[in-house]
Amino acid sequence: MKNNNAGIEDVLDEVLQSYPAKSMKNRKEHMLIKDQKKGKHKIKANTRTIPGIITNRGCAYAGCRGVVLGPLKDVVQLVHGPIGCSYYAWGMRRHQGVAAEGGKNFINYTFSTDMQDSDVVFGGERKLKEAIKEAVEIFNPSTIMITATCPVGLIGDDINSIARQAEAEYGITVMAFNCEGYKGVSQSAGHHIANNEIMANLVGIEDKELDYKYPINLMGEYNIGGDAFEIERILEKIGYDIVASFSGNGTADQIKYSHEADLNLVQCHRSINYIAEMFEEKYGIPWLKVNFLGVDATIKALRNMAEYFDDPELKERTEKVIAEELAQIEGPLNRYKELFEGKTAFLFVGGSRAHHYQNVFKRIGIETVVAGYEFGHRDDYEGREVIPDIEMTADDRNIPELEVTKDDKKYNMRISKAKKEELQQKMPLDYYEGMIKEMEDGSIVIDDLNHHEHIKLTEALEPDIFCSGIKDKYTSHKMGIFSKQLHSYDYSGPYAGFKGHLQFAEDIAAGILNPSWSYINPPWKDNVELAGTIGGVR
Amino acid sequence: MQDLVPKEYKERNSLVINPVKTCQPIGAMYAALGVHGALPHSHGSQGCCSYHRMHLTKHFREPVVASSSSFTEGASVFGGRANLETALKNIFAVYDPQVVAINTTCLSETIGDDIGSIINGFDVPEGKTIIHASTPSYVGSHITGFSNMVKAMIKQLSEKNEEAKTNNKLNLIPGFVDPGDIREIKRILEAMDIDYILFPDQSDVLDTPLDGNYDMYPEGGVTIPELNDTGNSQATIALGEFASADSAFELEKKHDVKPYILKSPVGIKATDELLMQLMKLTGKEVPAKIEKERGQLVDIIADTHHQFHGKKVAVYGDPDIVISLTEFVLSLGMRPVHVLTGTPDNKFEETVTEMMSDADWEYNITAGGDLFQLHQWIKNDPVDLLLGNSYGKLVARQEDIPLVRVGFPILDRSVHSYLPTIGYKGAILLVEKISGALLDRKDRDTDFELTEFVL
Ligand code: SF4
Ligand code: SF4
């Protein structure tokens, strides 16, 4: 079926058949087949999900409280709203965090104002104020972040002024996030709301003299299953110092002086690229698109970093670490490659992993035949060059934009314009190429995949592995196809870096080679000779 | 880590920390999955629906499919009518369910969308059914939402057939329990040769086999004709006051079907009460094989009483199961010292207090509490065992107390949803789990030189 685009077009046509006319037109624009000959590919993304179409998407609150803020260890995440939203954000995303010596870690707790009907009628401000007071009295945190859930905006609670008052009253950092679930079209809106607020009111509020040779920030890495632990290990081994992490295994306290870094590494472009841009504008810090998933991508990222800092000693150290790490995993990884050769994967994840994992699979012999994002934007598919062409929708306009300007006191151009241009020829400095360019001809790209499309495409393409989240994991299993969650990594990880790649290969092997799949058909479904007569039946 | 929980109590009226409840719509979604061919639909923004699906999926390790009205800011200002109409059109065209079961969310409730009138104006395809329940998340808990959706089934679907007086059936509402429990209830009813209508019924929906075929609407679930017929039944047994009673009363109000509200049949006493009630209502005997199971349970408890006697236990979770579990651990000779549910309702406190009337030890009982409160209680009055859902592992780890997982949700162990907790069989399995947990702890803590084979 591969490389036979006509056949694949039929598959997509068949998928679209079931939709009512309007929905069909809409969905058609969210899918395409990679075809090098056609040159540019255009896909529709970051637009509303059609009501009733069973999407995997979550809401702005999930993107804000769950994705961006959740991993910050030293923060009391106070959810203002009815109980559910806080409950579901409790320990479900597998962002891990270990407190520094003496530091507090609130990751295992969830906090809510548990809004009741009387609060909806008369307003919940009194309750929120009291909840803040109680949190301060019991836990004495250095930072409280208040997140709003659906009803808050509608009943008009002013969480921003409550945050300001509390900050003055208790002398701690209190921030408010207007991330009501109906804002935007997906979690992506919540990433924006969270990050803009952090940029506006947390980054740069403290200066710190750092005695670091290569100070960097890690951006868009959320430490799912311990990925950031592994990345930290490698970077520290080479000699980098992480100033702050946005936000896996990170703290609000570190973000306060994150403008002291000399380079921002962007792992998940979707959730944070605009903040990286603002750092450059405001403080003069460039950003480098990295991918620490997969050995090949990791090596590329490490070499680019060394090249950026342009220090022979650092380059040498980098090569040494690469060689050391590779030596430990190459043999087994190659054996997995032989084992998996020819197998195919169907990826539908978030806003960056559907791209990031393609090299991970490729290295172990598995080809990606379908890939799509749940809440990516066009630039995540097509590359940053399309950003000027992206039309603003009404939903985009509802999310306040943050404008930053050069901070005259703190701005410090890390590399000259000429140097930057030179580096940009060699590496994705301030640039992301998107997912599509790297994909093979004949593969399908699909945005905001839904339940119906998942089933139809699986039936038509029969991939060996389906990677998505928990909501469609077991649907895939019922069809006899192993599913690996690439949001939460199921119960495993880390998958980042060198050792992580091997761990991933082992988990894939455990999944697809599990004997259970061979038991699906009971033996009596094949011809059984029914010759016996015990019991006198015959 | 839960190392920031202080022993000392501070006043707390507004801040909930680590809840022992969640919001109404997830309960409604679970109830709706117990109707054959139903697609639950969440009228609100898509995040709620996503959270609810994920959470149920994690407990059952089964596909949980539901749709959403996918509100954006516009819908939140102007109302969700257009979104719901579009959603219904797409749902029937693409997913072809027999039934769409709509629940509201705190968003659509705050806006004040009138689902009934939106549906009235909608052209429902021939042979299809839509039901809807109001499930504001700022009232009650997921148990309330479950109850509201079951009540909606009755309110909107039960009928009384005037000519034929009765269908000679018994209505049975099992409550917020697992498919394994539902199978056990059916086994008992069938063993007694009782004709029944059981609803909602998630068996064969959330415990389906892996056979290489995905069926969006598996064979299980109560059917619409059965729900229509509930008005013709002779009586309704509702198991669990909090999850099931309202629907039984609704049937009484609407069609004069007599309601009998029983505890969730966890443990020997509550199961006895169920069987007695079944006998009284049907005139049928308890079959020998069920009586034998009861005898086995009594035998096991008598033979192992020393493992349980005087042990202090904390029970937490949803009200119906916590009430029955408390009664059960009392019958094992244990001492429930902390009993807590997150669902706010004074009836819970009354019922448990009454159960504890013979207790000569200090105890705490709370409805509307949270895990932080339970943890503080335990810091002040330690226990030997925790009995409740997966979240208790935070307390269990921090305080080094064994935890037996029972109730909802169980996210970190498997197979629970296939096995009963209710009935004599369920009680035997529970005894095995409690005994195992206590003895594993004893073995761990006993001096190696003093290790014993027979316990
Ligand atoms: S917005 Fe309301 S219904 Fe949705 S998850 Fe939160 S509490 Fe539940
Ligand atoms: S990596 Fe994926 S799941 Fe994680 S925040 Fe980015 S887009 Fe979301």
mmCIF file of C-alpha atoms in Angstrom, chain A residues 18-20 23 48-59 61-62 78 82-84 87-88 90 92 104-106 108-117 120 127 130-131 134-135 137-139 150-151 154-155 181-186 395 398 450-452 455 470-471 474-475 477-479 491 517 520, chain B residues 1-6 10-19 21-23 26 39 45-47 50-55 57-58 61-63 65-73 76 83 86-87 90-91 93-95 106-107 110-111 137-139 208-214 216 371-372 391 394 409 411:
data_model
loop_
_atom_site.group_PDB
_atom_site.id
_atom_site.type_symbol
_atom_site.label_atom_id
_atom_site.label_comp_id
_atom_site.label_asym_id
_atom_site.label_seq_id
_atom_site.Cartn_x
_atom_site.Cartn_y
_atom_site.Cartn_z
ATOM 1 C CA SER A 18 -19.746 8.678 6.566
ATOM 2 C CA TYR A 19 -19.800 12.390 7.313
ATOM 3 C CA PRO A 20 -22.687 14.733 6.624
ATOM 4 C CA SER A 23 -18.541 17.891 8.324
ATOM 5 C CA ARG A 48 -12.755 24.133 16.226
ATOM 6 C CA THR A 49 -13.638 20.511 16.606
ATOM 7 C CA ILE A 50 -17.042 19.820 15.118
ATOM 8 C CA PRO A 51 -19.565 19.253 17.928
ATOM 9 C CA GLY A 52 -20.482 15.595 18.249
ATOM 10 C CA ILE A 53 -17.381 14.348 16.467
ATOM 11 C CA ILE A 54 -15.575 12.262 19.062
ATOM 12 C CA THR A 55 -12.331 14.119 19.497
ATOM 13 C CA ASN A 56 -9.406 13.369 21.741
ATOM 14 C CA ARG A 57 -8.936 16.999 22.575
ATOM 15 C CA GLY A 58 -9.176 18.462 26.026
ATOM 16 C CA CYS A 59 -9.643 22.051 27.095
ATOM 17 C CA TYR A 61 -7.741 24.455 31.566
ATOM 18 C CA ALA A 62 -6.081 21.092 30.890
ATOM 19 C CA LEU A 78 -5.296 26.151 43.530
ATOM 20 C CA PRO A 82 -16.294 22.811 41.049
ATOM 21 C CA ILE A 83 -14.381 19.781 42.207
ATOM 22 C CA GLY A 84 -14.011 17.767 39.010
ATOM 23 C CA TYR A 87 -9.649 16.058 40.763
ATOM 24 C CA TYR A 88 -8.845 15.012 37.178
ATOM 25 C CA TRP A 90 -4.352 15.138 40.150
ATOM 26 C CA MET A 92 -2.781 11.741 35.993
ATOM 27 C CA LYS A 104 8.685 21.624 49.040
ATOM 28 C CA ASN A 105 7.026 19.410 46.479
ATOM 29 C CA PHE A 106 3.292 19.853 45.924
ATOM 30 C CA ASN A 108 1.114 14.855 44.682
ATOM 31 C CA TYR A 109 -1.504 17.213 46.076
ATOM 32 C CA THR A 110 -4.461 18.783 44.397
ATOM 33 C CA PHE A 111 -6.237 21.871 45.693
ATOM 34 C CA SER A 112 -9.713 23.111 44.917
ATOM 35 C CA THR A 113 -12.245 25.641 46.121
ATOM 36 C CA ASP A 114 -14.918 23.000 45.428
ATOM 37 C CA MET A 115 -17.437 25.569 44.253
ATOM 38 C CA GLN A 116 -21.031 24.917 45.309
ATOM 39 C CA ASP A 117 -24.303 26.143 43.841
ATOM 40 C CA VAL A 120 -22.321 30.034 41.428
ATOM 41 C CA LYS A 127 -14.417 31.283 49.051
ATOM 42 C CA GLU A 130 -10.486 32.058 52.236
ATOM 43 C CA ALA A 131 -8.953 29.095 50.420
ATOM 44 C CA GLU A 134 -5.975 28.445 54.448
ATOM 45 C CA ALA A 135 -3.331 27.276 51.981
ATOM 46 C CA GLU A 137 -1.573 28.928 56.892
ATOM 47 C CA ILE A 138 -1.167 25.211 56.349
ATOM 48 C CA PHE A 139 1.607 25.050 53.746
ATOM 49 C CA CYS A 150 -15.548 26.953 33.197
ATOM 50 C CA PRO A 151 -18.050 28.686 35.491
ATOM 51 C CA LEU A 154 -19.342 33.354 33.573
ATOM 52 C CA ILE A 155 -20.120 34.272 37.155
ATOM 53 C CA GLY A 181 -12.201 25.437 29.527
ATOM 54 C CA TYR A 182 -14.239 26.984 26.739
ATOM 55 C CA LYS A 183 -11.428 29.263 25.611
ATOM 56 C CA GLY A 184 -9.733 28.518 22.325
ATOM 57 C CA VAL A 185 -10.237 25.176 20.624
ATOM 58 C CA SER A 186 -7.967 22.822 22.557
ATOM 59 C CA ASP A 395 -11.200 31.699 18.846
ATOM 60 C CA ASN A 398 -10.342 35.498 22.449
ATOM 61 C CA ASN A 450 -11.381 11.312 15.867
ATOM 62 C CA HIS A 451 -12.779 7.971 16.931
ATOM 63 C CA HIS A 452 -14.308 7.161 13.570
ATOM 64 C CA ILE A 455 -11.005 2.911 13.449
ATOM 65 C CA ILE A 470 -5.577 6.319 27.061
ATOM 66 C CA LYS A 471 -8.917 7.156 25.430
ATOM 67 C CA TYR A 474 -8.127 -0.093 24.438
ATOM 68 C CA THR A 475 -10.121 0.460 21.268
ATOM 69 C CA HIS A 477 -6.353 -3.443 21.665
ATOM 70 C CA LYS A 478 -9.844 -4.739 20.904
ATOM 71 C CA MET A 479 -8.818 -4.661 17.255
ATOM 72 C CA TYR A 491 3.534 3.171 33.250
ATOM 73 C CA TRP A 517 -2.111 -11.462 20.654
ATOM 74 C CA ILE A 520 -7.062 -14.027 20.136
ATOM 75 C CA MET B 1 4.975 12.460 48.930
ATOM 76 C CA GLN B 2 2.514 13.604 51.549
ATOM 77 C CA ASP B 3 5.109 14.908 53.969
ATOM 78 C CA LEU B 4 3.507 18.331 54.156
ATOM 79 C CA VAL B 5 0.410 17.104 55.984
ATOM 80 C CA PRO B 6 0.649 18.367 59.562
ATOM 81 C CA LYS B 10 -6.132 24.081 61.364
ATOM 82 C CA GLU B 11 -9.489 25.493 60.491
ATOM 83 C CA ARG B 12 -10.372 24.770 56.895
ATOM 84 C CA ASN B 13 -13.701 25.764 55.371
ATOM 85 C CA SER B 14 -12.961 26.589 51.778
ATOM 86 C CA LEU B 15 -9.893 24.696 50.669
ATOM 87 C CA VAL B 16 -10.351 21.092 49.578
ATOM 88 C CA ILE B 17 -7.127 19.088 49.423
ATOM 89 C CA ASN B 18 -7.075 15.701 47.686
ATOM 90 C CA PRO B 19 -10.790 15.094 47.244
ATOM 91 C CA LYS B 21 -15.307 12.734 45.250
ATOM 92 C CA THR B 22 -15.494 14.074 41.762
ATOM 93 C CA CYS B 23 -18.105 15.788 39.634
ATOM 94 C CA ILE B 26 -18.683 11.227 35.127
ATOM 95 C CA LEU B 39 -23.498 6.980 23.384
ATOM 96 C CA SER B 45 -16.763 22.176 26.524
ATOM 97 C CA GLN B 46 -14.826 19.137 25.413
ATOM 98 C CA GLY B 47 -12.383 19.073 28.317
ATOM 99 C CA SER B 50 -12.143 14.074 27.801
ATOM 100 C CA TYR B 51 -11.422 13.915 31.531
ATOM 101 C CA HIS B 52 -14.414 11.703 32.209
ATOM 102 C CA ARG B 53 -13.588 9.286 29.433
ATOM 103 C CA MET B 54 -9.967 9.066 30.538
ATOM 104 C CA HIS B 55 -10.863 8.430 34.117
ATOM 105 C CA THR B 57 -11.021 4.135 30.924
ATOM 106 C CA LYS B 58 -8.318 3.957 33.565
ATOM 107 C CA ARG B 61 -9.106 -0.628 31.081
ATOM 108 C CA GLU B 62 -11.791 -0.687 28.437
ATOM 109 C CA PRO B 63 -12.744 1.754 25.674
ATOM 110 C CA VAL B 65 -16.497 6.410 24.148
ATOM 111 C CA ALA B 66 -18.534 9.580 24.513
ATOM 112 C CA SER B 67 -19.121 12.737 22.529
ATOM 113 C CA SER B 68 -19.161 16.392 23.443
ATOM 114 C CA SER B 69 -20.884 19.588 22.343
ATOM 115 C CA SER B 70 -17.398 21.139 22.116
ATOM 116 C CA PHE B 71 -18.352 24.590 23.392
ATOM 117 C CA THR B 72 -16.198 27.517 22.459
ATOM 118 C CA GLU B 73 -16.405 30.981 23.913
ATOM 119 C CA SER B 76 -20.703 30.033 26.384
ATOM 120 C CA ASN B 83 -23.732 23.126 19.275
ATOM 121 C CA THR B 86 -24.972 20.035 15.246
ATOM 122 C CA ALA B 87 -23.629 17.424 17.617
ATOM 123 C CA ASN B 90 -23.215 14.320 13.443
ATOM 124 C CA ILE B 91 -23.622 11.659 16.092
ATOM 125 C CA ALA B 93 -24.854 10.192 10.973
ATOM 126 C CA VAL B 94 -21.382 9.052 11.926
ATOM 127 C CA TYR B 95 -21.701 6.893 15.039
ATOM 128 C CA CYS B 106 -21.091 23.090 35.050
ATOM 129 C CA LEU B 107 -20.682 25.269 31.994
ATOM 130 C CA THR B 110 -24.308 28.000 34.557
ATOM 131 C CA ILE B 111 -25.421 29.291 31.167
ATOM 132 C CA SER B 137 -20.976 19.675 39.040
ATOM 133 C CA TYR B 138 -21.320 22.188 41.854
ATOM 134 C CA VAL B 139 -23.939 20.025 43.574
ATOM 135 C CA THR B 208 -15.799 -7.278 26.868
ATOM 136 C CA PRO B 209 -13.481 -9.953 25.483
ATOM 137 C CA LEU B 210 -10.577 -9.299 23.149
ATOM 138 C CA ASP B 211 -11.500 -11.087 19.961
ATOM 139 C CA GLY B 212 -9.929 -8.883 17.330
ATOM 140 C CA ASN B 213 -13.095 -6.927 16.617
ATOM 141 C CA TYR B 214 -13.970 -3.581 18.077
ATOM 142 C CA MET B 216 -18.568 0.489 19.590
ATOM 143 C CA LEU B 371 -8.167 12.722 51.919
ATOM 144 C CA PHE B 372 -6.158 15.410 53.673
ATOM 145 C CA TYR B 391 -5.756 7.624 46.003
ATOM 146 C CA LEU B 394 -0.575 8.476 49.240
ATOM 147 C CA PRO B 409 -11.571 4.464 41.203
ATOM 148 C CA LEU B 411 -6.281 2.905 38.791
#
